[in-house]
Short mmCIF file of C-alpha atoms and ligand atoms in Angstrom, two decimals:
data_model
loop_
_atom_site.label_atom_id
_atom_site.label_comp_id
_atom_site.label_asym_id
_atom_site.label_seq_id
_atom_site.Cartn_x
_atom_site.Cartn_y
_atom_site.Cartn_z
CA MET A 1 10.20 -16.13 -7.39
CA LYS A 2 8.87 -15.00 -4.00
CA LEU A 3 6.96 -11.73 -3.90
CA ILE A 4 5.30 -9.69 -1.16
CA ASP A 5 2.60 -7.13 -1.93
CA ILE A 6 3.05 -4.48 0.79
CA GLY A 7 -0.03 -2.46 -0.14
CA LEU A 8 -3.42 -3.60 -1.21
CA ASN A 9 -6.91 -2.59 -0.22
CA LEU A 10 -8.46 -6.00 0.13
CA THR A 11 -11.34 -4.59 2.18
CA ASP A 12 -12.49 -2.67 -0.89
CA PRO A 13 -16.06 -3.77 -1.76
CA MET A 14 -14.99 -4.24 -5.41
CA PHE A 15 -13.48 -7.56 -4.35
CA ARG A 16 -16.98 -8.58 -3.28
CA GLY A 17 -18.49 -7.52 -6.58
CA ASP A 18 -19.76 -4.23 -5.19
CA TYR A 19 -18.90 -1.05 -7.16
CA ARG A 20 -19.85 2.27 -5.53
CA GLY A 21 -22.70 0.68 -3.62
CA LYS A 22 -23.98 -1.26 -6.61
CA LYS A 23 -23.80 -5.05 -6.72
CA VAL A 24 -22.43 -5.88 -10.18
CA HIS A 25 -21.20 -9.45 -9.78
CA GLU A 26 -20.73 -12.17 -7.18
CA ASP A 27 -18.03 -12.15 -4.52
CA ASP A 28 -14.79 -13.43 -6.07
CA LEU A 29 -12.27 -12.64 -3.32
CA GLU A 30 -11.29 -16.31 -3.16
CA TYR A 31 -10.31 -16.24 -6.85
CA VAL A 32 -8.39 -12.98 -6.43
CA LEU A 33 -6.32 -14.57 -3.67
CA LYS A 34 -5.76 -17.78 -5.59
CA ARG A 35 -4.53 -15.88 -8.67
CA ALA A 36 -2.10 -13.95 -6.45
CA LEU A 37 -0.71 -17.12 -4.85
CA ASP A 38 -0.39 -18.74 -8.29
CA ALA A 39 1.58 -15.68 -9.44
CA GLY A 40 4.13 -16.11 -6.63
CA VAL A 41 2.76 -13.53 -4.20
CA GLU A 42 3.43 -15.32 -0.94
CA ARG A 43 2.41 -12.58 1.52
CA MET A 44 0.05 -9.64 1.27
CA LEU A 45 -0.28 -6.64 3.53
CA ILE A 46 -3.82 -5.27 3.71
CA THR A 47 -3.98 -1.53 4.31
CA GLY A 48 -6.24 -0.21 7.01
CA GLY A 49 -7.26 3.40 6.39
CA SER A 50 -9.51 4.15 9.36
CA LEU A 51 -10.64 2.63 12.64
CA SER A 52 -13.37 0.48 11.10
CA GLU A 53 -11.23 -0.44 8.10
CA SER A 54 -8.33 -1.44 10.36
CA LYS A 55 -10.65 -3.77 12.27
CA GLU A 56 -11.89 -5.25 9.03
CA ALA A 57 -8.36 -5.59 7.63
CA LEU A 58 -7.20 -7.47 10.72
CA GLU A 59 -10.22 -9.75 10.62
CA LEU A 60 -9.48 -10.61 7.00
CA ALA A 61 -5.76 -11.07 7.75
CA ARG A 62 -6.65 -13.60 10.42
CA SER A 63 -8.58 -15.72 7.96
CA ARG A 64 -5.51 -16.76 5.89
CA ASP A 65 -1.97 -17.43 7.05
CA TYR A 66 -0.40 -15.36 4.23
CA LEU A 67 -2.39 -12.18 4.95
CA TYR A 68 -1.25 -9.37 7.28
CA SER A 69 -2.58 -5.92 8.03
CA THR A 70 -1.81 -2.34 9.02
CA VAL A 71 -3.61 -0.23 11.61
CA GLY A 72 -4.01 3.50 11.21
CA CYS A 73 -5.92 6.44 9.81
CA HIS A 74 -5.39 7.75 6.28
CA PRO A 75 -4.90 11.55 5.94
CA THR A 76 -8.17 11.90 4.00
CA ARG A 77 -10.01 10.20 6.89
CA CYS A 78 -8.36 12.12 9.74
CA SER A 79 -11.51 14.06 10.63
CA GLU A 80 -12.82 10.72 11.98
CA PHE A 81 -10.72 11.34 15.09
CA GLU A 82 -13.06 14.23 15.97
CA ASP A 83 -16.29 12.69 14.70
CA THR A 84 -18.45 12.03 17.77
CA SER A 85 -20.70 9.70 15.79
CA ILE A 86 -17.68 7.36 15.59
CA SER A 87 -16.06 7.77 19.00
CA ALA A 88 -16.55 9.93 22.09
CA SER A 89 -13.30 11.87 21.62
CA PRO A 90 -10.01 11.84 19.67
CA GLU A 91 -8.41 10.08 22.65
CA VAL A 92 -10.98 7.29 22.49
CA TYR A 93 -10.43 6.92 18.72
CA TYR A 94 -6.70 6.70 19.36
CA GLU A 95 -7.14 4.14 22.14
CA GLU A 96 -9.30 1.99 19.87
CA LEU A 97 -6.64 2.07 17.14
CA SER A 98 -4.03 1.20 19.71
CA LYS A 99 -6.07 -1.78 20.96
CA ILE A 100 -6.36 -3.21 17.43
CA ALA A 101 -2.65 -2.66 16.81
CA LEU A 102 -1.75 -4.60 19.95
CA ASN A 103 -4.46 -7.20 19.48
CA ASP A 104 -2.54 -9.60 17.28
CA GLN A 105 1.17 -9.04 16.97
CA ASN A 106 1.56 -11.84 14.44
CA LYS A 107 -0.85 -10.18 12.05
CA VAL A 108 -0.54 -6.40 12.51
CA VAL A 109 2.85 -5.54 11.06
CA ALA A 110 2.68 -1.76 10.60
CA ILE A 111 1.08 1.50 11.67
CA GLY A 112 -0.66 3.18 8.74
CA GLU A 113 -1.56 4.09 6.35
CA CYS A 114 -0.98 7.54 7.69
CA GLY A 115 0.63 10.72 6.43
CA LEU A 116 -0.43 13.81 4.49
CA ASP A 117 -2.43 14.33 1.31
CA TYR A 118 -2.85 17.92 0.07
CA ASP A 119 -4.42 16.76 -3.22
CA ARG A 120 -7.61 15.86 -1.38
CA LEU A 121 -8.08 18.58 1.23
CA GLN A 122 -11.83 18.48 0.56
CA PHE A 123 -11.96 15.34 2.76
CA CYS A 124 -9.82 16.68 5.59
CA ASP A 125 -8.13 20.06 6.05
CA LYS A 126 -4.37 20.56 6.50
CA GLU A 127 -4.48 21.40 10.17
CA THR A 128 -6.45 18.25 11.05
CA GLN A 129 -4.20 16.09 8.87
CA LEU A 130 -1.06 17.43 10.56
CA LYS A 131 -2.52 16.97 14.03
CA TYR A 132 -3.44 13.32 13.60
CA PHE A 133 -0.41 12.38 11.53
CA GLU A 134 1.62 13.55 14.51
CA LYS A 135 -0.59 11.48 16.83
CA GLN A 136 0.16 8.31 14.85
CA PHE A 137 3.89 8.60 15.56
CA GLN A 138 2.88 7.99 19.14
CA LEU A 139 1.12 4.82 18.02
CA ALA A 140 4.28 3.64 16.25
CA GLU A 141 6.36 4.58 19.27
CA THR A 142 4.27 2.66 21.79
CA THR A 143 3.69 -0.40 19.59
CA LYS A 144 7.26 -0.35 18.20
CA LEU A 145 5.84 -1.17 14.78
CA PRO A 146 7.22 0.23 11.51
CA MET A 147 5.19 2.84 9.61
CA PHE A 148 3.29 2.54 6.32
CA LEU A 149 3.25 6.12 5.05
CA HIS A 150 1.28 8.12 2.48
CA ASN A 151 2.39 11.45 0.99
CA ARG A 152 0.79 13.52 -1.82
CA ASN A 153 1.80 16.99 -2.91
CA THR A 154 2.71 18.33 0.53
CA ASP A 155 5.47 20.75 -0.45
CA GLY A 156 7.99 19.66 2.16
CA ASP A 157 5.53 19.34 5.07
CA PHE A 158 5.67 15.54 5.02
CA ALA A 159 9.48 15.42 5.10
CA LYS A 160 9.45 18.04 7.87
CA MET A 161 7.07 15.97 10.00
CA ILE A 162 9.19 12.86 9.47
CA ARG A 163 12.37 14.72 10.35
CA GLU A 164 10.85 16.01 13.60
CA ASN A 165 9.57 12.57 14.60
CA ARG A 166 12.18 10.28 13.09
CA GLY A 167 13.46 9.14 16.48
CA ARG A 168 10.03 7.83 17.46
CA PHE A 169 9.75 4.94 14.99
CA THR A 170 12.09 2.24 13.79
CA GLN A 171 11.49 1.75 10.06
CA GLY A 172 9.07 3.13 7.54
CA VAL A 173 8.03 2.91 3.91
CA VAL A 174 6.51 5.74 1.87
CA HIS A 175 4.09 3.83 -0.32
CA SER A 176 2.84 4.68 -3.83
CA PHE A 177 5.67 7.12 -4.42
CA THR A 178 5.11 9.61 -7.27
CA GLY A 179 7.50 12.42 -6.33
CA THR A 180 10.67 13.83 -7.88
CA SER A 181 14.23 12.44 -7.54
CA ASP A 182 15.01 15.20 -5.03
CA GLU A 183 12.03 14.16 -2.92
CA ALA A 184 13.08 10.52 -3.14
CA LYS A 185 16.57 11.47 -2.02
CA GLU A 186 15.20 13.41 0.92
CA LEU A 187 13.22 10.36 2.08
CA LEU A 188 16.22 8.07 1.61
CA ASP A 189 18.31 10.45 3.70
CA LEU A 190 15.69 10.04 6.41
CA ASP A 191 16.39 6.30 6.24
CA LEU A 192 12.97 5.39 4.82
CA PHE A 193 12.06 2.81 2.20
CA ILE A 194 10.11 3.70 -0.94
CA GLY A 195 7.09 1.72 -2.15
CA ILE A 196 6.58 1.47 -5.91
CA ASN A 197 3.35 0.54 -7.71
CA GLY A 198 1.77 1.14 -11.12
CA CYS A 199 1.00 4.78 -10.22
CA SER A 200 4.70 5.39 -9.58
CA LEU A 201 5.49 4.28 -13.14
CA LYS A 202 3.06 6.13 -15.41
CA THR A 203 5.29 8.66 -17.17
CA GLU A 204 8.85 8.74 -18.53
CA GLU A 205 9.63 11.25 -15.78
CA ASN A 206 8.31 8.77 -13.19
CA LEU A 207 10.58 6.08 -14.65
CA SER A 208 13.68 8.23 -14.47
CA VAL A 209 12.90 8.93 -10.80
CA VAL A 210 12.59 5.19 -10.14
CA ALA A 211 15.91 4.65 -11.90
CA SER A 212 17.49 6.99 -9.32
CA ILE A 213 16.22 5.00 -6.30
CA PRO A 214 18.52 2.18 -5.14
CA ILE A 215 16.78 -1.22 -5.23
CA GLU A 216 18.18 -1.80 -1.74
CA ARG A 217 15.69 0.85 -0.52
CA MET A 218 12.62 -0.29 -2.46
CA MET A 219 9.50 -2.33 -1.82
CA ILE A 220 6.77 -3.27 -4.28
CA GLU A 221 2.99 -3.09 -4.08
CA THR A 222 -0.05 -3.15 -6.33
CA ASP A 223 -2.33 -0.75 -4.38
CA ALA A 224 -5.11 -2.93 -5.79
CA PRO A 225 -7.89 -2.31 -6.77
CA TRP A 226 -6.15 0.90 -7.96
CA CYS A 227 -2.96 1.68 -9.87
CA ASP A 228 -3.06 -1.00 -12.56
CA ILE A 229 -0.44 -0.66 -15.29
CA ARG A 230 -2.10 0.28 -18.59
CA PRO A 231 -0.96 0.10 -22.21
CA THR A 232 -0.89 3.92 -22.29
CA HIS A 233 1.67 4.10 -19.45
CA ALA A 234 5.41 4.56 -20.03
CA SER A 235 5.98 1.42 -17.92
CA TYR A 236 4.04 -0.89 -20.23
CA LYS A 237 6.91 -1.52 -22.63
CA TYR A 238 8.94 -3.13 -19.83
CA ILE A 239 6.37 -5.79 -19.01
CA LYS A 240 7.33 -9.12 -20.45
CA ASP A 241 4.07 -10.94 -19.81
CA LYS A 242 1.54 -8.38 -20.94
CA PRO A 243 -1.40 -8.33 -18.52
CA GLU A 244 -3.93 -9.53 -21.06
CA LEU A 245 -1.72 -12.57 -21.67
CA LEU A 246 -1.08 -13.24 -18.01
CA PHE A 247 -4.70 -13.64 -16.90
CA GLU A 248 -7.79 -13.27 -19.00
CA SER A 249 -10.10 -10.43 -17.97
CA LYS A 250 -13.64 -9.32 -18.72
CA LYS A 251 -15.49 -6.07 -18.13
CA LYS A 252 -17.33 -6.14 -14.81
CA GLU A 253 -20.69 -6.20 -16.59
CA ARG A 254 -19.59 -9.39 -18.38
CA PHE A 255 -18.10 -10.93 -15.26
CA GLU A 256 -17.10 -14.59 -15.32
CA LEU A 257 -16.10 -16.35 -12.12
CA GLY A 258 -12.40 -17.21 -12.31
CA LEU A 259 -11.43 -14.36 -14.66
CA MET A 260 -10.03 -10.93 -13.78
CA VAL A 261 -12.16 -7.80 -14.05
CA LYS A 262 -10.88 -5.11 -16.44
CA SER A 263 -9.32 -2.09 -14.66
CA ARG A 264 -9.84 -3.60 -11.17
CA ASN A 265 -6.23 -4.20 -10.17
CA GLU A 266 -5.28 -7.34 -8.24
CA PRO A 267 -2.25 -8.56 -6.30
CA CYS A 268 -1.54 -11.13 -9.06
CA THR A 269 -0.14 -8.27 -11.20
CA LEU A 270 2.65 -7.54 -8.71
CA ARG A 271 5.30 -9.14 -10.89
CA GLN A 272 4.68 -6.49 -13.54
CA VAL A 273 5.83 -3.77 -11.13
CA LEU A 274 8.96 -5.78 -10.53
CA GLU A 275 9.62 -6.23 -14.25
CA VAL A 276 9.39 -2.48 -14.84
CA ILE A 277 11.79 -1.73 -11.98
CA ALA A 278 14.23 -4.36 -13.26
CA GLY A 279 13.85 -2.91 -16.77
CA VAL A 280 14.62 0.70 -15.86
CA HIS A 281 17.54 -0.41 -13.68
CA SER A 282 18.79 -2.86 -16.36
CA ARG A 283 18.94 -5.62 -13.77
CA ASP A 284 17.85 -9.22 -13.72
CA VAL A 285 14.23 -9.64 -12.51
CA GLN A 286 15.08 -12.55 -10.21
CA GLU A 287 17.91 -10.60 -8.62
CA VAL A 288 15.69 -7.55 -8.04
CA ALA A 289 12.97 -9.79 -6.58
CA GLU A 290 15.38 -11.20 -4.02
CA ILE A 291 16.62 -7.79 -2.90
CA VAL A 292 13.11 -6.36 -2.58
CA TYR A 293 11.94 -9.47 -0.71
CA ARG A 294 14.79 -9.11 1.77
CA ASN A 295 14.08 -5.39 2.31
CA THR A 296 10.45 -6.15 3.00
CA CYS A 297 11.11 -8.94 5.49
CA ARG A 298 13.64 -6.85 7.37
CA VAL A 299 11.09 -4.11 7.96
CA PHE A 300 7.82 -5.99 8.50
CA TRP A 301 8.99 -9.39 9.76
CA PRO A 302 12.20 -8.68 11.66
CA GLY A 303 13.61 -11.51 13.72
CA THR A 304 11.85 -14.22 11.75
CA GLY A 305 14.98 -15.28 9.95
CA THR A 306 13.46 -14.39 6.59
CA GLY A 307 15.29 -11.06 6.63
CA ASN A 308 18.72 -12.63 6.16
C1 NAG B 401 -10.10 1.16 0.41
O1 NAG B 401 -11.18 1.26 -0.47
C2 NAG B 401 -12.34 1.87 0.07
C3 NAG B 401 -13.41 1.82 -0.99
O2 NAG B 401 -12.96 2.42 -2.19
C4 NAG B 401 -12.01 3.30 0.49
O3 NAG B 401 -13.13 3.88 1.10
C5 NAG B 401 -10.84 3.28 1.44
O4 NAG B 401 -10.43 4.59 1.75
C6 NAG B 401 -9.66 2.52 0.87
N1 NAG B 401 -8.63 2.39 1.87
C7 NAG B 401 -7.38 2.75 1.69
C8 NAG B 401 -6.48 2.49 2.86
O5 NAG B 401 -6.99 3.24 0.66
C1 NAG B 402 4.54 10.66 -11.74
O1 NAG B 402 3.22 10.29 -12.11
C2 NAG B 402 2.18 10.86 -11.36
C3 NAG B 402 0.90 10.23 -11.83
O2 NAG B 402 0.81 8.92 -11.29
C4 NAG B 402 2.23 12.36 -11.49
O3 NAG B 402 1.19 12.95 -10.74
C5 NAG B 402 3.58 12.84 -10.98
O4 NAG B 402 3.71 14.23 -11.09
C6 NAG B 402 4.71 12.16 -11.70
N1 NAG B 402 5.98 12.53 -11.09
C7 NAG B 402 7.01 13.02 -11.77
C8 NAG B 402 8.23 13.33 -11.00
O5 NAG B 402 6.95 13.18 -12.97
ZN1 ZN B 403 -1.88 5.79 0.03
#
């Protein structure tokens, strides 16, 4: 079974043993990647959420042939555009992003993550978010790359922005979807794909929304180190290989090299997301995997032959 994780934050210090600035265990990134490959994850897309993170994501992507990256600025980081301690002006910030995006066309496969997040306005106000979300359509337009999108609790503003700018980009995926069926339908009508991870599958309501989304319009992600599927989630009953059986894990304080760390999600759990989707759609896991794989290649690796 071939799987592609379209969203993981591999630049997160947790994968180096660093938790909120505190070194808890040794760097085990190599083991994280090996577990993912062993679990059938054949490509991984590292999300860049700011200028510096996009640089770092690309650097990491270049170190392994199966890693790729996005370039963009997350809505909660949008004030960076105007932060003169980072760049001289918003135009300079934009130009820097653009340079990274055009730097390695084999490795940078999307613009993002960008979008709107009204759950976390304390990091960046609405007006600033809207301004620089808009700006990133320009980035997609000039680079001709698809978009990796983020949307949280925006009461129609996100869909409105997409509608107004839909002609400026080719394809896009709204990752970590947690909205209603009506919201999903709205995005599908805008010809976007929907990215599903453990956070999209927490409640029974979430599951019935996922059941309403055609598999032909879905992609899968882990959003690691976040969004792990837990025994308390509605999704858990659909997992065939329960996580604790799949790979042994220890609490970070009792870290052992070669084992997973409890509640730090990893790309090796991607198959669980797939099993839940197959479960709620009453479809064969292998069949769902093939459809999702094809969707993903068509958007992020068009013209490579893998999309057929
Ligand atoms: C990745 O993780 C770091 C550390 O938690 C965080 O600062 C950053 O915003 C995350 N990036 C994305 C794209 O979520
Ligand atoms: C789905 O779950 C998330 C939590 O991950 C929650 O915030 C959201 O409201 C849920 N969506 C629906 C439609 O129930
Ligand atoms: Zn996101």
